[in-house]
PDB file of C-alpha atoms in Angstrom:
ATOM      1  CA  UNK A1054      79.528 111.723 136.837  1.00 81.00           C
ATOM      2  CA  UNK A1055      78.434 113.561 133.706  1.00 85.00           C
ATOM      3  CA  UNK A1056      74.659 113.742 133.673  1.00 92.00           C
ATOM      4  CA  UNK A1057      71.823 115.740 132.176  1.00 95.00           C
ATOM      5  CA  UNK A1058      68.473 115.589 133.903  1.00 96.00           C
ATOM      6  CA  UNK A1059      65.271 117.019 132.493  1.00 97.00           C
ATOM      7  CA  UNK A1060      61.954 117.810 134.089  1.00 96.00           C
ATOM      8  CA  UNK A1061      59.147 117.195 133.834  1.00 96.00           C
ATOM      9  CA  UNK A1062      59.230 113.846 132.037  1.00 96.00           C
ATOM     10  CA  UNK A1063      55.995 114.735 130.310  1.00 97.00           C
ATOM     11  CA  UNK A1064      53.697 117.720 130.107  1.00 97.00           C
ATOM     12  CA  UNK A1065      50.253 118.345 128.661  1.00 98.00           C
ATOM     13  CA  UNK A1066      49.093 121.890 127.961  1.00 97.00           C
ATOM     14  CA  UNK A1067      46.352 123.559 125.959  1.00 97.00           C
ATOM     15  CA  UNK A1068      47.047 125.131 122.601  1.00 97.00           C
ATOM     16  CA  UNK A1069      47.982 128.778 122.955  1.00 97.00           C
ATOM     17  CA  UNK A1070      49.439 128.428 126.450  1.00 97.00           C
ATOM     18  CA  UNK A1071      53.082 128.950 127.380  1.00 98.00           C
ATOM     19  CA  UNK A1072      55.296 126.391 129.050  1.00 97.00           C
ATOM     20  CA  UNK A1073      58.818 126.036 130.423  1.00 98.00           C
ATOM     21  CA  UNK A1074      60.954 122.898 130.381  1.00 98.00           C
ATOM     22  CA  UNK A1075      63.887 122.443 132.739  1.00 98.00           C
ATOM     23  CA  UNK A1076      67.363 120.971 132.361  1.00 98.00           C
ATOM     24  CA  UNK A1077      70.011 120.481 135.068  1.00 97.00           C
ATOM     25  CA  UNK A1078      73.457 119.210 134.230  1.00 97.00           C
ATOM     26  CA  UNK A1079      76.625 118.113 135.970  1.00 95.00           C
ATOM     27  CA  UNK A1080      78.833 117.912 132.875  1.00 90.00           C
ATOM     28  CA  UNK A1081      82.390 119.147 133.145  1.00 88.00           C
ATOM     29  CA  UNK A1082      84.258 120.691 131.468  1.00 90.00           C
ATOM     30  CA  UNK A1083      81.348 122.468 129.809  1.00 90.00           C
ATOM     31  CA  UNK A1084      81.470 123.639 126.205  1.00 91.00           C
ATOM     32  CA  UNK A1085      77.933 124.293 125.042  1.00 93.00           C
ATOM     33  CA  UNK A1086      74.324 123.356 125.714  1.00 95.00           C
ATOM     34  CA  UNK A1087      71.848 122.403 123.016  1.00 96.00           C
ATOM     35  CA  UNK A1088      68.117 121.985 122.843  1.00 97.00           C
ATOM     36  CA  UNK A1089      66.640 119.646 120.260  1.00 97.00           C
ATOM     37  CA  UNK A1090      63.069 119.005 119.170  1.00 97.00           C
ATOM     38  CA  UNK A1091      62.243 115.426 118.225  1.00 96.00           C
ATOM     39  CA  UNK A1092      58.942 114.538 116.615  1.00 95.00           C
ATOM     40  CA  UNK A1093      57.784 110.975 117.242  1.00 90.00           C
ATOM     41  CA  UNK A1094      59.758 108.548 115.080  1.00 86.00           C
ATOM     42  CA  UNK A1095      61.877 111.310 113.516  1.00 91.00           C
ATOM     43  CA  UNK A1096      65.421 112.542 114.017  1.00 93.00           C
ATOM     44  CA  UNK A1097      66.166 115.347 116.489  1.00 95.00           C
ATOM     45  CA  UNK A1098      66.291 118.875 115.055  1.00 95.00           C
ATOM     46  CA  UNK A1099      68.410 121.589 116.633  1.00 94.00           C
ATOM     47  CA  UNK A1100      66.608 124.528 118.253  1.00 97.00           C
ATOM     48  CA  UNK A1101      69.447 126.402 119.967  1.00 96.00           C
ATOM     49  CA  UNK A1102      73.118 126.066 120.898  1.00 94.00           C
ATOM     50  CA  UNK A1103      74.446 128.202 123.766  1.00 94.00           C
ATOM     51  CA  UNK A1104      77.984 128.666 124.980  1.00 92.00           C
ATOM     52  CA  UNK A1105      79.160 129.511 128.468  1.00 86.00           C
ATOM     53  CA  UNK A1106      78.866 133.268 127.864  1.00 90.00           C
ATOM     54  CA  UNK A1107      75.325 133.245 126.458  1.00 91.00           C
ATOM     55  CA  UNK A1108      72.436 133.323 128.891  1.00 92.00           C
ATOM     56  CA  UNK A1109      69.522 133.668 126.466  1.00 96.00           C
ATOM     57  CA  UNK A1110      68.916 132.553 122.926  1.00 96.00           C
ATOM     58  CA  UNK A1111      65.726 132.613 120.892  1.00 96.00           C
ATOM     59  CA  UNK A1112      64.493 130.727 117.869  1.00 95.00           C
ATOM     60  CA  UNK A1113      61.036 131.974 116.968  1.00 96.00           C
ATOM     61  CA  UNK A1114      58.649 131.050 119.791  1.00 97.00           C
ATOM     62  CA  UNK A1115      61.384 129.076 121.552  1.00 98.00           C
ATOM     63  CA  UNK A1116      63.618 130.836 124.079  1.00 98.00           C
ATOM     64  CA  UNK A1117      66.393 129.022 125.881  1.00 98.00           C
ATOM     65  CA  UNK A1118      68.161 130.312 128.971  1.00 97.00           C
ATOM     66  CA  UNK A1119      71.400 129.179 130.530  1.00 97.00           C
ATOM     67  CA  UNK A1120      72.756 129.760 134.020  1.00 95.00           C
ATOM     68  CA  UNK A1121      76.271 128.348 133.941  1.00 91.00           C
ATOM     69  CA  UNK A1122      76.799 129.062 137.635  1.00 92.00           C
ATOM     70  CA  UNK A1123      73.922 126.871 138.779  1.00 95.00           C
ATOM     71  CA  UNK A1124      74.249 124.550 135.766  1.00 95.00           C
ATOM     72  CA  UNK A1125      70.651 124.970 134.783  1.00 97.00           C
ATOM     73  CA  UNK A1126      68.897 125.674 131.510  1.00 98.00           C
ATOM     74  CA  UNK A1127      65.296 126.164 130.532  1.00 98.00           C
ATOM     75  CA  UNK A1128      63.362 126.144 127.285  1.00 98.00           C
ATOM     76  CA  UNK A1129      60.333 128.427 127.170  1.00 98.00           C
ATOM     77  CA  UNK A1130      57.707 127.923 124.495  1.00 98.00           C
ATOM     78  CA  UNK A1131      55.387 130.833 123.851  1.00 98.00           C
ATOM     79  CA  UNK A1132      51.864 130.577 122.455  1.00 97.00           C
ATOM     80  CA  UNK A1133      52.066 126.834 121.909  1.00 97.00           C
ATOM     81  CA  UNK A1134      50.795 125.250 118.718  1.00 97.00           C
ATOM     82  CA  UNK A1135      49.689 121.700 117.985  1.00 97.00           C
ATOM     83  CA  UNK A1136      52.891 121.228 115.980  1.00 96.00           C
ATOM     84  CA  UNK A1137      54.921 121.816 119.146  1.00 97.00           C
ATOM     85  CA  UNK A1138      53.874 118.353 120.338  1.00 98.00           C
ATOM     86  CA  UNK A1139      57.204 116.514 120.482  1.00 97.00           C
ATOM     87  CA  UNK A1140      60.016 115.502 122.795  1.00 97.00           C
ATOM     88  CA  UNK A1141      62.443 118.232 123.758  1.00 98.00           C
ATOM     89  CA  UNK A1142      65.946 117.104 124.538  1.00 97.00           C
ATOM     90  CA  UNK A1143      68.671 118.968 126.423  1.00 97.00           C
ATOM     91  CA  UNK A1144      72.240 118.047 125.452  1.00 96.00           C
ATOM     92  CA  UNK A1145      75.556 119.218 126.877  1.00 95.00           C
ATOM     93  CA  UNK A1146      78.851 119.083 125.000  1.00 92.00           C
ATOM     94  CA  UNK A1147      82.091 118.458 126.839  1.00 89.00           C
ATOM     95  CA  UNK A1148      84.926 120.865 126.118  1.00 85.00           C
ATOM     96  CA  UNK A1149      87.568 118.142 126.193  1.00 82.00           C
ATOM     97  CA  UNK A1150      85.968 115.873 123.615  1.00 79.00           C
ATOM     98  CA  UNK A1151      85.645 115.947 119.838  1.00 74.00           C
ATOM     99  CA  UNK A1152      82.512 113.861 119.919  1.00 78.00           C
ATOM    100  CA  UNK A1153      80.983 113.411 123.330  1.00 84.00           C
ATOM    101  CA  UNK A1154      77.527 114.787 123.912  1.00 90.00           C
ATOM    102  CA  UNK A1155      75.694 114.050 127.147  1.00 93.00           C
ATOM    103  CA  UNK A1156      72.030 113.609 126.275  1.00 94.00           C
ATOM    104  CA  UNK A1157      69.057 114.099 128.549  1.00 94.00           C
ATOM    105  CA  UNK A1158      66.143 111.669 128.304  1.00 94.00           C
ATOM    106  CA  UNK A1159      63.839 114.432 127.082  1.00 95.00           C
ATOM    107  CA  UNK A1160      60.521 115.984 128.063  1.00 97.00           C
ATOM    108  CA  UNK A1161      57.514 114.747 126.117  1.00 97.00           C
ATOM    109  CA  UNK A1162      55.222 117.702 125.430  1.00 98.00           C
ATOM    110  CA  UNK A1163      51.637 117.223 124.277  1.00 98.00           C
ATOM    111  CA  UNK A1164      49.608 120.181 123.081  1.00 97.00           C
ATOM    112  CA  UNK A1165      45.842 119.672 123.227  1.00 97.00           C
ATOM    113  CA  UNK A1166      43.393 121.717 121.147  1.00 96.00           C
TER     114      UNK A1166
ATOM    115  CA  UNK B1305      65.245 114.982  99.303  1.00 60.00           C
ATOM    116  CA  UNK B1306      66.567 114.638 102.824  1.00 70.00           C
ATOM    117  CA  UNK B1307      70.157 115.768 103.463  1.00 93.00           C
ATOM    118  CA  UNK B1308      70.835 112.655 105.572  1.00 96.00           C
ATOM    119  CA  UNK B1309      69.158 109.508 104.308  1.00 96.00           C
ATOM    120  CA  UNK B1310      68.916 106.234 106.183  1.00 97.00           C
ATOM    121  CA  UNK B1311      67.873 102.860 104.813  1.00 96.00           C
ATOM    122  CA  UNK B1312      65.966 100.826 105.715  1.00 96.00           C
ATOM    123  CA  UNK B1313      63.537 102.902 107.763  1.00 96.00           C
ATOM    124  CA  UNK B1314      62.094  99.806 109.405  1.00 97.00           C
ATOM    125  CA  UNK B1315      63.473  96.305 109.717  1.00 97.00           C
ATOM    126  CA  UNK B1316      62.341  93.220 111.572  1.00 97.00           C
ATOM    127  CA  UNK B1317      64.847  90.418 111.829  1.00 96.00           C
ATOM    128  CA  UNK B1318      65.627  87.318 113.841  1.00 96.00           C
ATOM    129  CA  UNK B1319      68.277  86.663 116.443  1.00 97.00           C
ATOM    130  CA  UNK B1320      71.617  85.752 114.886  1.00 96.00           C
ATOM    131  CA  UNK B1321      71.045  87.456 111.552  1.00 96.00           C
ATOM    132  CA  UNK B1322      73.482  89.974 110.103  1.00 96.00           C
ATOM    133  CA  UNK B1323      71.976  93.395 109.541  1.00 96.00           C
ATOM    134  CA  UNK B1324      73.330  96.476 107.786  1.00 97.00           C
ATOM    135  CA  UNK B1325      71.922  99.959 108.208  1.00 98.00           C
ATOM    136  CA  UNK B1326      73.041 102.453 105.620  1.00 98.00           C
ATOM    137  CA  UNK B1327      73.460 106.206 105.783  1.00 98.00           C
ATOM    138  CA  UNK B1328      74.223 108.648 103.011  1.00 97.00           C
ATOM    139  CA  UNK B1329      74.482 112.421 103.156  1.00 97.00           C
ATOM    140  CA  UNK B1330      74.526 115.280 100.697  1.00 96.00           C
ATOM    141  CA  UNK B1331      75.694 117.944 103.152  1.00 94.00           C
ATOM    142  CA  UNK B1332      79.367 117.502 102.318  1.00 93.00           C
ATOM    143  CA  UNK B1333      80.301 117.010 105.977  1.00 94.00           C
ATOM    144  CA  UNK B1334      83.342 115.015 107.003  1.00 93.00           C
ATOM    145  CA  UNK B1335      82.050 114.019 110.418  1.00 94.00           C
ATOM    146  CA  UNK B1336      79.484 111.242 110.686  1.00 96.00           C
ATOM    147  CA  UNK B1337      77.986 109.456 113.681  1.00 97.00           C
ATOM    148  CA  UNK B1338      75.766 106.505 114.538  1.00 98.00           C
ATOM    149  CA  UNK B1339      73.503 106.780 117.595  1.00 97.00           C
ATOM    150  CA  UNK B1340      71.077 104.455 119.261  1.00 97.00           C
ATOM    151  CA  UNK B1341      67.895 105.598 121.028  1.00 95.00           C
ATOM    152  CA  UNK B1342      65.972 103.511 123.541  1.00 94.00           C
ATOM    153  CA  UNK B1343      62.741 104.584 125.238  1.00 88.00           C
ATOM    154  CA  UNK B1344      63.355 106.709 128.325  1.00 85.00           C
ATOM    155  CA  UNK B1345      67.081 107.033 127.644  1.00 87.00           C
ATOM    156  CA  UNK B1346      69.230 109.666 126.000  1.00 88.00           C
ATOM    157  CA  UNK B1347      70.863 108.965 122.659  1.00 92.00           C
ATOM    158  CA  UNK B1348      74.012 106.887 122.922  1.00 94.00           C
ATOM    159  CA  UNK B1349      76.934 107.068 120.512  1.00 95.00           C
ATOM    160  CA  UNK B1350      77.896 103.791 118.832  1.00 97.00           C
ATOM    161  CA  UNK B1351      80.632 104.834 116.374  1.00 97.00           C
ATOM    162  CA  UNK B1352      81.872 108.001 114.759  1.00 96.00           C
ATOM    163  CA  UNK B1353      84.100 108.917 111.834  1.00 96.00           C
ATOM    164  CA  UNK B1354      85.815 112.195 111.033  1.00 93.00           C
ATOM    165  CA  UNK B1355      87.144 111.153 107.635  1.00 92.00           C
ATOM    166  CA  UNK B1356      87.000 108.276 105.189  1.00 91.00           C
ATOM    167  CA  UNK B1357      89.920 106.478 106.847  1.00 87.00           C
ATOM    168  CA  UNK B1358      88.918 107.348 110.397  1.00 94.00           C
ATOM    169  CA  UNK B1359      86.746 105.032 112.536  1.00 96.00           C
ATOM    170  CA  UNK B1360      86.281 105.445 116.275  1.00 95.00           C
ATOM    171  CA  UNK B1361      84.319 103.582 118.923  1.00 95.00           C
ATOM    172  CA  UNK B1362      81.703 105.410 120.916  1.00 94.00           C
ATOM    173  CA  UNK B1363      80.085 104.539 124.225  1.00 92.00           C
ATOM    174  CA  UNK B1364      78.385 101.290 123.164  1.00 95.00           C
ATOM    175  CA  UNK B1365      80.278  99.760 120.225  1.00 96.00           C
ATOM    176  CA  UNK B1366      80.160  96.111 121.358  1.00 95.00           C
ATOM    177  CA  UNK B1367      78.164  94.012 118.897  1.00 95.00           C
ATOM    178  CA  UNK B1368      78.394  96.659 116.167  1.00 97.00           C
ATOM    179  CA  UNK B1369      80.805  97.522 113.373  1.00 97.00           C
ATOM    180  CA  UNK B1370      80.912 100.322 110.823  1.00 97.00           C
ATOM    181  CA  UNK B1371      82.285 101.073 107.399  1.00 96.00           C
ATOM    182  CA  UNK B1372      82.994 104.506 105.910  1.00 96.00           C
ATOM    183  CA  UNK B1373      82.905 103.752 102.221  1.00 89.00           C
ATOM    184  CA  UNK B1374      83.118 107.363 101.072  1.00 94.00           C
ATOM    185  CA  UNK B1375      82.765 110.821 102.534  1.00 94.00           C
ATOM    186  CA  UNK B1376      79.033 110.592 101.969  1.00 96.00           C
ATOM    187  CA  UNK B1377      78.407 107.035 103.179  1.00 97.00           C
ATOM    188  CA  UNK B1378      78.620 105.485 106.633  1.00 97.00           C
ATOM    189  CA  UNK B1379      77.154 102.030 107.306  1.00 98.00           C
ATOM    190  CA  UNK B1380      76.401 100.319 110.601  1.00 98.00           C
ATOM    191  CA  UNK B1381      76.426  96.521 110.839  1.00 97.00           C
ATOM    192  CA  UNK B1382      75.139  94.151 113.472  1.00 96.00           C
ATOM    193  CA  UNK B1383      77.124  90.974 112.876  1.00 92.00           C
ATOM    194  CA  UNK B1384      74.776  88.726 114.841  1.00 95.00           C
ATOM    195  CA  UNK B1385      71.679  90.586 115.982  1.00 96.00           C
ATOM    196  CA  UNK B1386      70.279  90.009 119.466  1.00 96.00           C
ATOM    197  CA  UNK B1387      66.939  91.161 120.943  1.00 96.00           C
ATOM    198  CA  UNK B1388      68.474  93.867 123.146  1.00 96.00           C
ATOM    199  CA  UNK B1389      69.675  95.601 119.982  1.00 97.00           C
ATOM    200  CA  UNK B1390      66.046  96.408 119.241  1.00 97.00           C
ATOM    201  CA  UNK B1391      66.089 100.203 119.087  1.00 97.00           C
ATOM    202  CA  UNK B1392      65.818 103.295 116.924  1.00 96.00           C
ATOM    203  CA  UNK B1393      69.108 104.043 115.177  1.00 98.00           C
ATOM    204  CA  UNK B1394      70.125 107.457 113.927  1.00 97.00           C
ATOM    205  CA  UNK B1395      72.869 108.571 111.612  1.00 98.00           C
ATOM    206  CA  UNK B1396      74.076 112.151 111.974  1.00 97.00           C
ATOM    207  CA  UNK B1397      76.611 114.486 110.404  1.00 96.00           C
ATOM    208  CA  UNK B1398      78.363 117.630 111.554  1.00 93.00           C
ATOM    209  CA  UNK B1399      80.486 120.233 109.827  1.00 88.00           C
ATOM    210  CA  UNK B1400      82.536 121.288 112.839  1.00 83.00           C
ATOM    211  CA  UNK B1401      83.809 119.865 116.056  1.00 82.00           C
ATOM    212  CA  UNK B1402      80.846 119.523 118.421  1.00 83.00           C
ATOM    213  CA  UNK B1403      82.761 121.270 121.220  1.00 80.00           C
ATOM    214  CA  UNK B1404      83.258 124.188 118.823  1.00 82.00           C
ATOM    215  CA  UNK B1405      79.528 124.499 118.289  1.00 82.00           C
ATOM    216  CA  UNK B1406      79.214 122.226 115.277  1.00 86.00           C
ATOM    217  CA  UNK B1407      75.598 121.389 114.553  1.00 90.00           C
ATOM    218  CA  UNK B1408      74.381 117.840 114.275  1.00 93.00           C
ATOM    219  CA  UNK B1409      72.088 116.951 111.380  1.00 95.00           C
ATOM    220  CA  UNK B1410      70.151 113.728 111.836  1.00 96.00           C
ATOM    221  CA  UNK B1411      68.613 111.262 109.455  1.00 96.00           C
ATOM    222  CA  UNK B1412      65.045 110.080 109.833  1.00 95.00           C
ATOM    223  CA  UNK B1413      66.047 106.997 111.785  1.00 96.00           C
ATOM    224  CA  UNK B1414      66.009 103.241 111.243  1.00 97.00           C
ATOM    225  CA  UNK B1415      63.746 101.256 113.534  1.00 97.00           C
ATOM    226  CA  UNK B1416      65.190  97.806 114.112  1.00 97.00           C
ATOM    227  CA  UNK B1417      63.320  94.971 115.811  1.00 97.00           C
ATOM    228  CA  UNK B1418      65.192  91.775 116.651  1.00 97.00           C
ATOM    229  CA  UNK B1419      62.940  88.823 117.481  1.00 96.00           C
TER     230      UNK B1419
END
């Protein structure tokens, strides 16, 4: 069964600290893995897209890693800011589909001052 | 102005009513999608369209219909709304095939409550 599981479900950290969010997937055949940031009540915004051959990709203070062998990804946030408070969603695209994305339920991150 | 605009942003309606959610985009993309988001669940695809004359069902199309009036406009209708259709609805566009790395661009969402 195609699934994307994220952990933790929620996380609270202090401003300025680093954190790492996890994503495990069982999607096959794999095409790419995406991380989105979703502010409360807003649409998701893309952070990174990684293909099978990429194992690290950065977007400012966000760094995503991908281990295609173990089917795991992580999103590391450096020097967190209050504006990083949001849900972070891991999404895997199937190679054999023009449209099908398998969405994780997201990790809700709260940054406290 | 937003590249992907959804109207209305919020709507409260009663069971049995017909509801239309509208989406327009200025990105010039051919591919458009309607998703539904429920608390604690991943986004689920309702319908998608790759061209004006192309309409395809997604994972959860029952109870919904769509219309692609133009390249820039994609509307979602609930013919007879029911309470379990209470959710946050998102319209999205993409320039390329998602499996080829096409990015998804989302609207701000339409929050629908069915009483």
